[in-house]
Amino acid sequence: NAYTLSLEPHTSYMSPRVSENFDISMRLSLEGIGAVLKGDNEYTEVLRTVVGGPARQSGGIHAGDRIVGVAQGDDGEMEDVVGWRLQDVVDKIRGPKGSVVRLRILPDGSGADGPTRDVRLVRNKIKLEDQAAKSSIIEGLDGMGPVRIGVIDVPAFYRDFRGQSRGEKDFRSTTRDVRKLLRELQAQGVDGIVIDLRQNGGGSLIEATELTGLFIPSGPVVQVKNSSGEVEVEEDPDPEEVYTGPLAVLVDRNSASASEIFAGAIQDYRRGIIIGEPTFGKGTVQTLVDLGRFVRGGEGKLGRLRLTMAQFFRVNGGSTQFKGVVPDIVFPNATGSEKHGERGLENALPWARIDAAEYHPLGIGSLKRYREHHQQRVKQDPGFKYLAGQAELMKTLRDQDTVSLQEQRRKEEWEARERRRKAQKNAYRASLGLPALTDEDEKTAAKEDEAGGEARKEKDDIDLIGLNEAARILADYIENQRMAVQVR
């Protein structure tokens, strides 16, 4: 990868293990026992078990338990896995659906010499539902009025290519899941919908095209230019427009690749309001080359080359490469850095432009008044004040170009930053009607967050700052449209 990264940031070698994990992330399923594991010193610890998985159904494996031995089948020898790397233990536990694996468990709270128990499990197909698209409804916020906003969180553009190639009619994909969620939200009577693409690093180009097609009647979605200069226009493959109502797309600096295709197309068609931060700026297309194809009997054993083959362009002719998608309504910089994303990577390709495709914008009118209303709210909103304070702290730390050689001085500087950070956090919590956090609270929260427990609520609350504002912006738009209809 030292060589490939000298060419551009997204060409790289993927080992067989990395390739397998990539495939799992695309199809949102694996064959195993349904347990989330972590390395804890010499042990492999169970963080949590997946609902419906063999580990949960067995009743013999719980969060905090440590796996000290693994055996294959009913008669295989139990291997001691204490001191093993986490991924090596995972490889031993995963296996084909229907096969047997036996685990030796050291219960949570037991010492190293404590009693163990053996648990027999039959591996099964595990669906990774926490990584799939999901929906919720926002209503009753201050300044929203009697408007109900549906939210669809899309964490990735996934598609089960293996299931599709096998002819499975119900293979998993982002578009299929979102189509179902759109219909459910409309049945619940929402007035508008926000598609949340924050932290969505991309995925399948096909999915970006098909997902866009759920919101437009027909037409081009993205243009792909290969290394020979040939341009192919990817069209909406389905004339069905599943949702025609008010739409917003929420993005941040980690929304990349397929996310930028979708957001860019919605913006070019003037189909919805793009809200949030400028996106990552990854406008290149990669293909996967199985290196085992070139060696007899090596298929799947030598890994893959992730190779940049083309660059994609919006239907207006502009690229998302380097610059990203600039939202219609821009949130304040939450990181304090202007170098995030493609702009901060070495050897990144420059921005470019080609001829626009033939398309027909739908039109959502001027957004000036909604920008002004947003800016007024941000000045008063405790959440945005908190994010601004955190961004300033991060920027101060990044800009610091000297470090004291005196340990006591470094400790004092760290403590001063911590006091400032905690003061900002507690001011924000006070605005939510929550008690101030103590040092012990923060330690407990960090441990619970690692285990996927209730402490994730704090992060969710911070994520809601941007999501709630996106809902208010869309509600503002909906109310204005209703008033315009009444005036007519």
XYZ file of C-alpha atoms in Angstrom:
488
model
C 0.000 0.000 0.000
C 2.975 2.353 0.346
C 3.192 2.273 -3.460
C -0.544 2.403 -4.215
C -1.084 5.371 -1.891
C 1.636 7.259 -3.751
C -0.694 7.176 -6.785
C -3.928 8.301 -5.125
C -5.634 7.737 -1.745
C -8.173 5.039 -2.614
C -6.186 2.386 -4.493
C -5.066 -0.266 -2.013
C -4.441 -3.960 -1.387
C -7.075 -5.809 0.646
C -5.938 -8.950 2.454
C -8.261 -12.001 2.422
C -9.421 -11.099 5.926
C -10.128 -7.466 4.999
C -11.901 -8.656 1.838
C -14.165 -10.933 3.862
C -15.074 -8.131 6.270
C -15.811 -5.851 3.309
C -18.189 -8.452 1.850
C -19.921 -8.779 5.219
C -20.441 -5.006 5.379
C -21.966 -5.010 1.885
C -24.435 -7.855 2.415
C -25.123 -7.022 6.105
C -24.913 -10.643 7.115
C -22.396 -13.282 8.152
C -22.375 -16.890 9.245
C -21.355 -17.290 12.858
C -22.687 -17.155 16.414
C -23.943 -13.562 16.659
C -21.616 -12.070 19.268
C -19.709 -8.778 19.238
C -16.224 -9.332 20.666
C -13.308 -7.164 21.764
C -9.753 -7.750 22.855
C -9.163 -7.175 26.562
C -5.507 -7.681 27.427
C -4.932 -11.436 27.010
C -8.624 -12.265 26.680
C -11.353 -12.113 24.044
C -14.346 -10.547 25.769
C -18.012 -10.600 24.754
C -19.318 -7.040 24.378
C -22.872 -8.039 23.505
C -24.857 -10.721 21.720
C -27.058 -10.200 18.659
C -30.807 -10.660 19.021
C -31.861 -13.908 17.348
C -28.306 -15.229 17.083
C -27.098 -18.597 18.436
C -25.099 -16.958 21.250
C -28.143 -15.082 22.584
C -30.465 -18.058 22.159
C -28.109 -20.426 23.979
C -28.515 -18.521 27.240
C -24.943 -19.467 28.107
C -23.058 -16.433 26.788
C -23.382 -12.949 28.275
C -21.747 -9.534 28.019
C -18.491 -9.512 29.984
C -17.833 -13.237 29.570
C -14.389 -14.171 28.234
C -13.745 -16.814 25.582
C -10.731 -18.891 26.608
C -11.135 -21.887 24.278
C -12.602 -22.771 20.874
C -13.293 -26.225 19.391
C -14.719 -27.221 16.021
C -17.585 -29.711 15.815
C -18.746 -32.026 18.574
C -15.460 -33.921 18.786
C -12.796 -31.333 17.934
C -10.006 -30.580 20.367
C -10.495 -27.475 22.523
C -7.805 -24.917 21.640
C -6.648 -22.464 24.296
C -7.060 -18.966 22.756
C -5.837 -16.873 25.684
C -3.267 -14.431 24.325
C -4.462 -14.758 20.721
C -5.140 -11.760 18.499
C -8.821 -10.868 18.383
C -9.197 -11.433 14.639
C -7.613 -14.894 14.915
C -10.206 -15.867 17.525
C -12.990 -14.444 15.346
C -11.752 -16.529 12.404
C -11.978 -19.658 14.563
C -15.518 -18.863 15.703
C -16.978 -17.973 12.310
C -17.940 -20.809 10.004
C -20.589 -22.227 7.667
C -24.240 -22.136 8.653
C -25.273 -25.383 10.351
C -21.788 -26.295 11.602
C -20.976 -26.727 15.296
C -18.528 -24.688 17.353
C -17.862 -25.142 21.083
C -16.667 -22.277 23.250
C -15.040 -22.458 26.675
C -16.347 -19.504 28.674
C -14.787 -17.809 31.701
C -17.785 -16.015 33.252
C -17.784 -12.273 33.858
C -16.316 -11.467 37.257
C -14.388 -14.732 37.581
C -10.653 -14.672 38.167
C -8.174 -16.258 35.772
C -8.397 -19.527 37.732
C -12.185 -19.432 38.066
C -14.507 -22.201 36.881
C -15.296 -22.313 33.154
C -18.248 -23.683 31.208
C -18.450 -25.113 27.700
C -21.199 -23.870 25.376
C -22.168 -25.748 22.205
C -23.458 -23.541 19.378
C -24.752 -24.240 15.884
C -23.659 -21.450 13.571
C -26.345 -19.591 11.667
C -26.807 -16.645 9.322
C -26.605 -13.431 11.327
C -28.272 -10.292 9.998
C -26.487 -7.086 11.013
C -29.635 -5.049 11.553
C -27.850 -2.275 13.452
C -26.004 -1.401 10.226
C -29.144 -1.281 8.059
C -31.356 1.689 7.190
C -33.875 2.516 9.919
C -36.630 5.080 10.464
C -38.001 7.332 13.191
C -40.359 10.311 13.517
C -39.635 13.774 14.938
C -42.489 15.951 16.174
C -43.259 18.486 18.878
C -39.961 20.396 18.746
C -39.946 24.090 19.629
C -40.573 26.120 16.494
C -41.790 23.148 14.457
C -45.517 23.601 14.732
C -47.882 20.669 14.110
C -45.542 19.048 11.603
C -44.375 15.419 11.705
C -41.005 14.726 10.090
C -39.972 11.200 9.173
C -36.268 10.361 9.364
C -34.491 7.566 7.501
C -30.962 6.920 8.752
C -28.857 5.375 5.959
C -25.468 4.301 7.442
C -24.094 2.781 4.197
C -24.981 1.943 0.591
C -25.016 -1.837 0.963
C -26.044 -4.517 -1.532
C -25.826 -8.299 -1.223
C -24.144 -9.034 -4.557
C -23.618 -12.681 -3.585
C -27.303 -13.175 -2.868
C -28.219 -11.400 -6.086
C -25.880 -13.600 -8.149
C -27.431 -16.686 -6.551
C -30.852 -15.562 -7.717
C -32.215 -14.825 -4.236
C -35.384 -12.759 -4.704
C -35.157 -11.118 -1.280
C -31.456 -10.154 -1.352
C -30.649 -7.205 0.922
C -30.014 -3.702 -0.403
C -30.218 -0.102 0.769
C -32.809 0.819 -1.868
C -35.083 -2.098 -0.982
C -34.935 -1.253 2.718
C -35.505 2.481 2.165
C -38.425 1.845 -0.214
C -40.124 -0.155 2.538
C -39.400 2.522 5.164
C -40.722 5.291 2.902
C -44.032 3.487 2.521
C -44.257 2.865 6.268
C -43.609 6.536 7.078
C -46.165 7.711 4.531
C -48.716 5.317 6.038
C -48.012 6.969 9.409
C -48.882 10.371 7.947
C -45.545 12.213 8.045
C -45.454 15.650 6.391
C -41.855 15.459 5.170
C -38.812 13.175 5.233
C -35.137 13.690 6.126
C -32.590 11.247 4.688
C -29.708 11.167 7.193
C -26.396 10.385 5.446
C -24.071 11.570 8.208
C -21.074 9.252 8.741
C -22.096 7.344 5.580
C -18.821 6.586 3.796
C -20.497 5.241 0.659
C -20.662 1.782 -0.855
C -22.371 0.549 -3.998
C -22.624 2.912 -6.987
C -25.670 0.956 -8.174
C -27.395 1.615 -4.858
C -26.717 5.368 -5.054
C -28.362 5.428 -8.489
C -31.348 3.285 -7.526
C -31.928 5.123 -4.232
C -32.038 8.464 -6.049
C -34.647 6.949 -8.349
C -37.071 6.606 -5.430
C -37.352 10.411 -5.322
C -37.301 11.488 -8.997
C -39.628 10.466 -11.851
C -36.828 9.533 -14.272
C -33.573 10.807 -15.737
C -29.792 10.633 -15.290
C -28.359 10.349 -11.770
C -24.575 10.358 -12.200
C -21.976 10.414 -14.977
C -18.955 8.083 -14.874
C -15.799 8.986 -16.810
C -13.223 6.221 -17.270
C -9.467 6.516 -17.793
C -9.971 6.613 -21.579
C -12.133 9.704 -21.287
C -15.362 7.887 -22.159
C -18.428 9.075 -20.235
C -21.289 6.761 -19.294
C -24.504 8.217 -17.893
C -26.168 6.145 -15.163
C -29.953 6.561 -15.374
C -32.719 6.002 -12.842
C -33.623 2.373 -13.692
C -37.169 2.482 -12.275
C -39.821 5.033 -13.336
C -41.660 4.590 -10.026
C -41.364 7.658 -7.793
C -41.980 6.206 -4.342
C -41.972 9.529 -2.461
C -42.960 12.912 -3.922
C -43.331 14.979 -0.738
C -41.030 17.514 0.966
C -37.487 16.147 1.296
C -34.234 17.082 3.020
C -30.860 15.323 2.968
C -28.582 15.693 6.003
C -24.833 15.312 5.388
C -21.565 15.906 7.212
C -17.832 15.823 6.513
C -17.807 12.022 6.600
C -20.553 11.616 3.993
C -18.558 10.272 1.054
C -18.678 8.642 -2.367
C -22.149 7.122 -2.936
C -23.557 9.542 -0.335
C -22.230 12.412 -2.430
C -23.744 10.973 -5.609
C -27.169 10.855 -3.954
C -26.909 14.277 -2.292
C -25.506 15.854 -5.465
C -28.309 14.449 -7.625
C -31.038 15.576 -5.220
C -29.445 19.047 -5.195
C -29.062 19.260 -8.987
C -32.666 18.219 -9.544
C -33.764 20.737 -6.876
C -35.735 17.826 -5.452
C -34.890 18.510 -1.818
C -32.900 20.690 0.567
C -29.319 19.601 1.286
C -28.418 20.453 4.893
C -25.283 20.087 7.027
C -21.547 20.320 6.404
C -19.621 20.169 3.098
C -19.105 16.476 2.328
C -15.888 14.413 2.206
C -15.005 14.983 -1.460
C -14.431 11.431 -2.741
C -15.428 11.459 -6.395
C -13.651 8.345 -7.665
C -14.935 4.867 -8.538
C -13.138 1.695 -7.451
C -13.387 -1.887 -8.649
C -12.209 -5.010 -6.820
C -9.802 -7.383 -8.577
C -9.458 -10.873 -7.044
C -5.718 -11.550 -7.228
C -6.368 -15.281 -6.917
C -7.761 -15.277 -10.463
C -4.210 -15.107 -11.779
C -2.996 -18.166 -9.835
C -4.404 -21.666 -10.243
C -6.404 -22.584 -7.144
C -5.811 -19.181 -5.571
C -9.278 -17.680 -5.838
C -10.239 -16.007 -2.561
C -6.865 -16.817 -0.977
C -4.652 -13.940 -2.117
C -6.896 -10.993 -1.367
C -7.991 -8.246 -3.710
C -6.718 -5.071 -5.284
C -9.044 -2.119 -4.767
C -8.328 -0.176 -7.933
C -9.488 3.316 -8.905
C -10.872 2.990 -12.433
C -13.004 6.066 -13.029
C -14.282 9.366 -11.708
C -17.914 10.272 -11.257
C -19.539 13.595 -12.055
C -22.851 15.131 -11.107
C -25.541 15.564 -13.738
C -24.697 19.291 -13.789
C -21.183 18.343 -14.986
C -19.324 19.170 -11.778
C -17.335 16.637 -9.772
C -17.695 15.926 -6.072
C -13.960 15.108 -6.061
C -11.955 17.233 -3.615
C -14.662 19.886 -3.116
C -17.482 17.573 -2.054
C -21.132 18.654 -2.054
C -21.745 22.068 -0.498
C -25.151 22.043 1.250
C -27.903 24.545 0.478
C -27.963 25.370 4.189
C -24.536 24.983 5.794
C -24.074 24.100 9.460
C -21.197 25.635 11.448
C -17.919 23.695 11.263
C -18.167 21.111 14.041
C -14.500 20.053 13.938
C -12.654 23.350 13.638
C -10.612 21.917 10.739
C -10.725 22.842 7.055
C -8.451 19.919 6.060
C -10.915 17.115 6.707
C -11.782 14.646 3.960
C -10.203 14.422 0.519
C -8.760 17.909 0.970
C -6.478 16.555 3.683
C -5.222 13.483 1.779
C -1.957 13.289 -0.133
C -2.073 12.725 -3.912
C -5.809 13.391 -4.102
C -7.092 14.034 -7.621
C -8.127 17.640 -8.356
C -11.654 18.877 -8.978
C -12.792 18.760 -12.616
C -15.819 19.404 -14.797
C -17.390 17.788 -17.879
C -20.473 18.608 -19.944
C -23.768 18.457 -18.093
C -26.181 15.619 -18.789
C -29.660 16.367 -20.095
C -31.948 16.587 -17.085
C -34.932 18.621 -15.927
C -34.751 20.248 -12.459
C -37.942 19.985 -10.437
C -37.541 23.194 -8.431
C -38.004 23.925 -4.722
C -37.814 27.714 -4.969
C -35.586 30.148 -3.111
C -34.108 28.962 0.187
C -32.987 32.398 1.407
C -35.627 32.774 4.121
C -34.898 29.283 5.488
C -31.170 30.068 5.710
C -31.966 33.230 7.646
C -34.295 31.408 10.036
C -31.640 28.714 10.532
C -28.951 31.283 11.334
C -31.216 32.945 13.882
C -31.876 29.624 15.617
C -28.191 28.643 15.657
C -27.263 31.830 17.517
C -29.634 30.881 20.340
C -29.427 27.083 20.302
C -27.474 25.605 23.277
C -26.551 22.558 21.215
C -24.846 24.534 18.461
C -23.119 26.681 21.091
C -21.765 23.480 22.639
C -20.529 22.168 19.273
C -18.871 25.515 18.531
C -17.065 25.402 21.869
C -15.854 21.847 21.247
C -14.645 22.807 17.757
C -12.703 25.724 19.211
C -11.037 23.406 21.740
C -10.014 20.970 18.986
C -8.675 23.771 16.821
C -6.618 25.171 19.701
C -5.094 21.732 20.277
C -4.328 21.243 16.563
C -2.739 24.668 16.245
C -0.441 24.065 19.220
C 3.039 23.589 17.737
C 5.076 23.357 20.946
C 4.992 20.952 23.878
C 6.469 21.637 27.279
C 9.189 19.245 28.412
C 8.051 19.690 32.016
C 5.647 16.948 33.045
C 3.892 19.146 35.603
C 3.286 21.860 33.006
C 1.829 19.344 30.545
C -0.418 17.958 33.262
C -1.662 21.453 34.146
C -2.432 22.220 30.487
C -4.337 18.950 30.107
C -6.339 19.593 33.291
C -7.207 23.109 32.092
C -8.514 21.720 28.803
C -10.511 19.058 30.643
C -12.097 21.665 32.945
C -13.105 23.729 29.926
C -14.471 20.691 28.089
C -16.503 19.525 31.089
C -17.849 23.031 31.692
C -19.103 23.174 28.110
C -20.625 19.705 28.344
C -22.392 20.441 31.623
C -23.721 23.758 30.297
C -25.259 21.833 27.416
C -26.649 19.157 29.754
C -28.186 21.886 31.900
C -29.996 23.212 28.809
C -31.540 19.741 28.423
C -32.561 19.653 32.074
C -29.932 17.015 32.908
C -27.666 17.011 35.988
C -23.974 17.869 35.697
C -21.604 14.958 35.090
C -19.009 14.065 37.694
C -15.628 12.467 36.912
C -17.028 9.115 38.052
C -20.046 9.536 35.752
C -17.715 10.012 32.773
C -15.689 6.905 33.624
C -18.863 4.832 33.928
C -20.235 6.308 30.692
C -17.065 5.423 28.779
C -17.241 1.810 29.972
C -20.962 1.510 29.130
C -20.431 3.094 25.706
C -17.766 0.515 24.888
C -20.249 -2.228 25.702
C -22.992 -0.638 23.621
C -25.019 0.338 26.689
C -27.145 3.283 27.743
C -24.235 5.725 27.768
C -24.496 5.962 24.002
C -27.462 8.216 24.713
C -25.104 11.156 25.209
C -23.658 10.713 21.719
C -27.173 10.283 20.370
C -28.180 13.558 22.044
C -25.300 15.340 20.306
C -26.263 13.775 16.969
C -29.791 15.048 17.550
C -28.552 18.654 17.532
C -28.050 18.548 13.782
C -30.961 16.202 13.088
C -33.452 18.329 15.017
C -32.299 21.452 13.185
C -32.715 19.672 9.841
C -36.255 18.751 10.922
C -36.960 22.386 11.853
C -35.676 23.604 8.479
C -37.878 21.141 6.605
C -40.861 21.960 8.849
C -40.286 25.661 8.137
C -40.358 24.882 4.405
C -43.537 22.789 4.731
C -45.380 25.471 6.725
C -44.395 28.133 4.199
C -45.639 25.977 1.313
C -48.956 25.483 3.098
C -49.334 29.225 3.631
C -48.552 29.870 -0.033
C -51.314 27.454 -1.069
C -53.812 29.161 1.283
C -52.953 32.602 -0.130
C -53.657 31.395 -3.644
